[in-house]
XYZ file of C-alpha atoms in Angstrom:
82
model
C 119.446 113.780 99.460
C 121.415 110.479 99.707
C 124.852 111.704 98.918
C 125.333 111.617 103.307
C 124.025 110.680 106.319
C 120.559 109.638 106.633
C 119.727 109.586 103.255
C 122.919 107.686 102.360
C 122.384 104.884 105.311
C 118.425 104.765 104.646
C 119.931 103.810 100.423
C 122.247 101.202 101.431
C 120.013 99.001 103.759
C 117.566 99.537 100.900
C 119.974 97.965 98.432
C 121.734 95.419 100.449
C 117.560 94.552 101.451
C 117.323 93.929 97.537
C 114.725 97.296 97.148
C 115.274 98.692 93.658
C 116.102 102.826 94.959
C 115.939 105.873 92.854
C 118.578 108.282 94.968
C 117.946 111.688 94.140
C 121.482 114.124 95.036
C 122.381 117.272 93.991
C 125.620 116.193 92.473
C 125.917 112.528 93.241
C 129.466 111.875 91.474
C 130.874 114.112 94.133
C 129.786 111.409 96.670
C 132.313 108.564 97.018
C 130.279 106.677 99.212
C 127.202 106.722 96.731
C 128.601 106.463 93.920
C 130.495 102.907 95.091
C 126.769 101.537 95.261
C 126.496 102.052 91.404
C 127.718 97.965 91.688
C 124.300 97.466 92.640
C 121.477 96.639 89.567
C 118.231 98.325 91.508
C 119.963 101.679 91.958
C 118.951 104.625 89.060
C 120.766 107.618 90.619
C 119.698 110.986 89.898
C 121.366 114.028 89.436
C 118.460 116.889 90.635
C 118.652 120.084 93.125
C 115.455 120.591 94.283
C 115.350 124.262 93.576
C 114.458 123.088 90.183
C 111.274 123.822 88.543
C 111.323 120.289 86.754
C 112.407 117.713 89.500
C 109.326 116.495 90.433
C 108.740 115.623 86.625
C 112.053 114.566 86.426
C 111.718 111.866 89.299
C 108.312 110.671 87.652
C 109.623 110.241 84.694
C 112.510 107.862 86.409
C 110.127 106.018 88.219
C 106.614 105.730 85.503
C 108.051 102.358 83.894
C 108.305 101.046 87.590
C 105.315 98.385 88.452
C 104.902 99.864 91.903
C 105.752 102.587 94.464
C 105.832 101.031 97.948
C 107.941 103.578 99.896
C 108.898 107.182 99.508
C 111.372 108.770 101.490
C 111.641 112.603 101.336
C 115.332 113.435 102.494
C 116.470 117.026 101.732
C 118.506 119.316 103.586
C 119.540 122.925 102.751
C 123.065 123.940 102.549
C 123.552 127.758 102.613
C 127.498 129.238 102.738
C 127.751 132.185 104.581
């Protein structure tokens, strides 16, 4: 995810590198930090829990207009309350 840590650093050098980023989070408005990077033109953010049947499609469909795929990074974690 990129709402935090690693997944939220790895976004920003991304952006401030001028990399157009899809950042996939599970609820991405609940992320201060990400959501301040919305001032930036090459980020499409993406509300999706991976738990989901659809995602994958989901993500495609975000990214099948783009002209090319040069990097995929594949940040989840797993959260589970006690």
């Amino acid at each position: 995810g990129t709402s935090r840590g690693i997944g939220l650093a790895l976004t920003q050098e991304a952006l401030q590198r001028g990399h157009h980023v899809l950042a996939v989070a599970r609820t991405p408005q609940e992320s201060h930090e990400l959501m301040e990077l919305t001032r930036f033109e090459k980020l499409t953010l993406l509300s999706a829990d991976l738990y989901q049947e659809d995602v994958s499609q989901k993500i495609l469909n975000q990214i099948s207009s783009w002209p090319c795929l040069d990097l995929v990074i594949n940040n989840a974690g797993i959260y589970e309350e006690d």
